[in-house]
Amino acid sequence: LAKTTQPISMDSYEGQEVNITCSHNNIATNDYITWYQQFPSQGPRFIIQGYKTKVTNEVASLFIPADRKSSTLSLPRVSLSDTAVYYCLVALGGGYNKLIFGAGTRLAVHP
Amino acid sequence: NAGVTQTPKFQVLKTGQSMTLQCAQDMNHNSMYWYRQDPGMGLRLIYYSASEGTTDKGEVPNGYNVSRLNKREFSLRLESAAPSQTSVYFCASSDGPDQPQHFGDGTRLSIL
């Protein structure tokens, strides 16, 4: 049974790079991995998506090793406003009913 | 541009009461979803609609029904609310299961 696992919480300081890893077994070659950010009393917001190697956009990078058993969200130079909960999502087999969210990682950024 | 709009934002029900949560999107997306979010469990898919005119069960459909009223609107109904359905409910839309989803800000539902 597919499952995604993330650390429950992480702490960091302003200006540091933060890496959050999501472990996901049983994913296929073309299964996408997506990361979302959620602030209190708001819905999750899309950050980045990929299915192999490395993807970078203006706010984050996503690293996916060759074995695809995990993925790492990298946030460069975090600020206080990056304090939020981060979720990984795997879409297994491209199927709607195989959308598997991790339980979320609560990131606290300190001054 | 409103994105995904959910109503109501908050609701308190008594056990056995019924209620419909409303969701509308203005991004012309084909697919819409209903999730529930409980502490420590992330988001779990209740029902989804791959396209207008179709609906299917997700991971936790028991106790819920849905209606895809048109391309914009997707409603979630609790026929006989139970305390175990106390949760935050999120609606989302996208162009497909592999595409980024856009979420509403949720409905916080308490059942006494």
PDB file of N, CA, C and O in Angstrom, chain A residues 3 6 29-30 33 38 49 83 90 97 105 107-108:
ATOM      1  N   LYS A   3       2.323   4.906   0.527  1.00  0.00           N
ATOM      2  CA  LYS A   3       2.231   5.810   1.665  1.00  0.00           C
ATOM      3  C   LYS A   3       3.322   6.855   1.510  1.00  0.00           C
ATOM      4  O   LYS A   3       4.384   6.587   0.949  1.00  0.00           O
ATOM      5  N   GLN A   6       6.615  12.127   6.021  1.00  0.00           N
ATOM      6  CA  GLN A   6       7.369  13.363   6.173  1.00  0.00           C
ATOM      7  C   GLN A   6       7.692  13.558   7.655  1.00  0.00           C
ATOM      8  O   GLN A   6       6.956  13.063   8.523  1.00  0.00           O
ATOM      9  N   THR A  29       7.428   5.336 -12.607  1.00  0.00           N
ATOM     10  CA  THR A  29       8.372   6.231 -13.267  1.00  0.00           C
ATOM     11  C   THR A  29       7.787   7.602 -13.553  1.00  0.00           C
ATOM     12  O   THR A  29       8.472   8.615 -13.424  1.00  0.00           O
ATOM     13  N   ASN A  30       6.545   7.635 -13.959  1.00  0.00           N
ATOM     14  CA  ASN A  30       5.950   8.909 -14.365  1.00  0.00           C
ATOM     15  C   ASN A  30       4.999   9.505 -13.333  1.00  0.00           C
ATOM     16  O   ASN A  30       4.259  10.432 -13.648  1.00  0.00           O
ATOM     17  N   ILE A  33       5.282  14.192  -8.242  1.00  0.00           N
ATOM     18  CA  ILE A  33       5.388  14.570  -6.841  1.00  0.00           C
ATOM     19  C   ILE A  33       5.172  16.082  -6.776  1.00  0.00           C
ATOM     20  O   ILE A  33       5.806  16.835  -7.514  1.00  0.00           O
ATOM     21  N   GLN A  38       0.898  25.490   3.361  1.00  0.00           N
ATOM     22  CA  GLN A  38      -0.375  25.879   3.966  1.00  0.00           C
ATOM     23  C   GLN A  38      -0.151  26.749   5.192  1.00  0.00           C
ATOM     24  O   GLN A  38       0.579  26.382   6.110  1.00  0.00           O
ATOM     25  N   GLN A  49       6.391  21.138  -8.594  1.00  0.00           N
ATOM     26  CA  GLN A  49       6.015  19.790  -9.017  1.00  0.00           C
ATOM     27  C   GLN A  49       7.069  19.222  -9.938  1.00  0.00           C
ATOM     28  O   GLN A  49       7.677  19.960 -10.721  1.00  0.00           O
ATOM     29  N   THR A  83       7.243  30.323   7.592  1.00  0.00           N
ATOM     30  CA  THR A  83       6.674  29.492   8.656  1.00  0.00           C
ATOM     31  C   THR A  83       5.294  29.019   8.225  1.00  0.00           C
ATOM     32  O   THR A  83       4.390  29.827   7.982  1.00  0.00           O
ATOM     33  N   VAL A  90       1.637  12.665  -3.822  1.00  0.00           N
ATOM     34  CA  VAL A  90       2.011  11.784  -4.920  1.00  0.00           C
ATOM     35  C   VAL A  90       0.741  11.351  -5.643  1.00  0.00           C
ATOM     36  O   VAL A  90      -0.231  10.953  -4.990  1.00  0.00           O
ATOM     37  N   ASN A  97      -8.043   8.593  -7.874  1.00  0.00           N
ATOM     38  CA  ASN A  97      -8.271   8.005  -6.561  1.00  0.00           C
ATOM     39  C   ASN A  97      -7.004   7.487  -5.923  1.00  0.00           C
ATOM     40  O   ASN A  97      -7.053   6.743  -4.954  1.00  0.00           O
ATOM     41  N   THR A 105       4.658  18.669   7.217  1.00  0.00           N
ATOM     42  CA  THR A 105       5.801  19.062   8.041  1.00  0.00           C
ATOM     43  C   THR A 105       5.601  20.504   8.477  1.00  0.00           C
ATOM     44  O   THR A 105       5.489  21.392   7.630  1.00  0.00           O
ATOM     45  N   LEU A 107       7.018  23.733   9.600  1.00  0.00           N
ATOM     46  CA  LEU A 107       8.299  24.447   9.603  1.00  0.00           C
ATOM     47  C   LEU A 107       8.158  25.737  10.411  1.00  0.00           C
ATOM     48  O   LEU A 107       7.262  26.536  10.141  1.00  0.00           O
ATOM     49  N   ALA A 108       9.029  25.900  11.386  1.00  0.00           N
ATOM     50  CA  ALA A 108       9.068  27.142  12.159  1.00  0.00           C
ATOM     51  C   ALA A 108      10.381  27.846  11.852  1.00  0.00           C
ATOM     52  O   ALA A 108      11.452  27.267  12.047  1.00  0.00           O
TER      53      ALA A 108
END
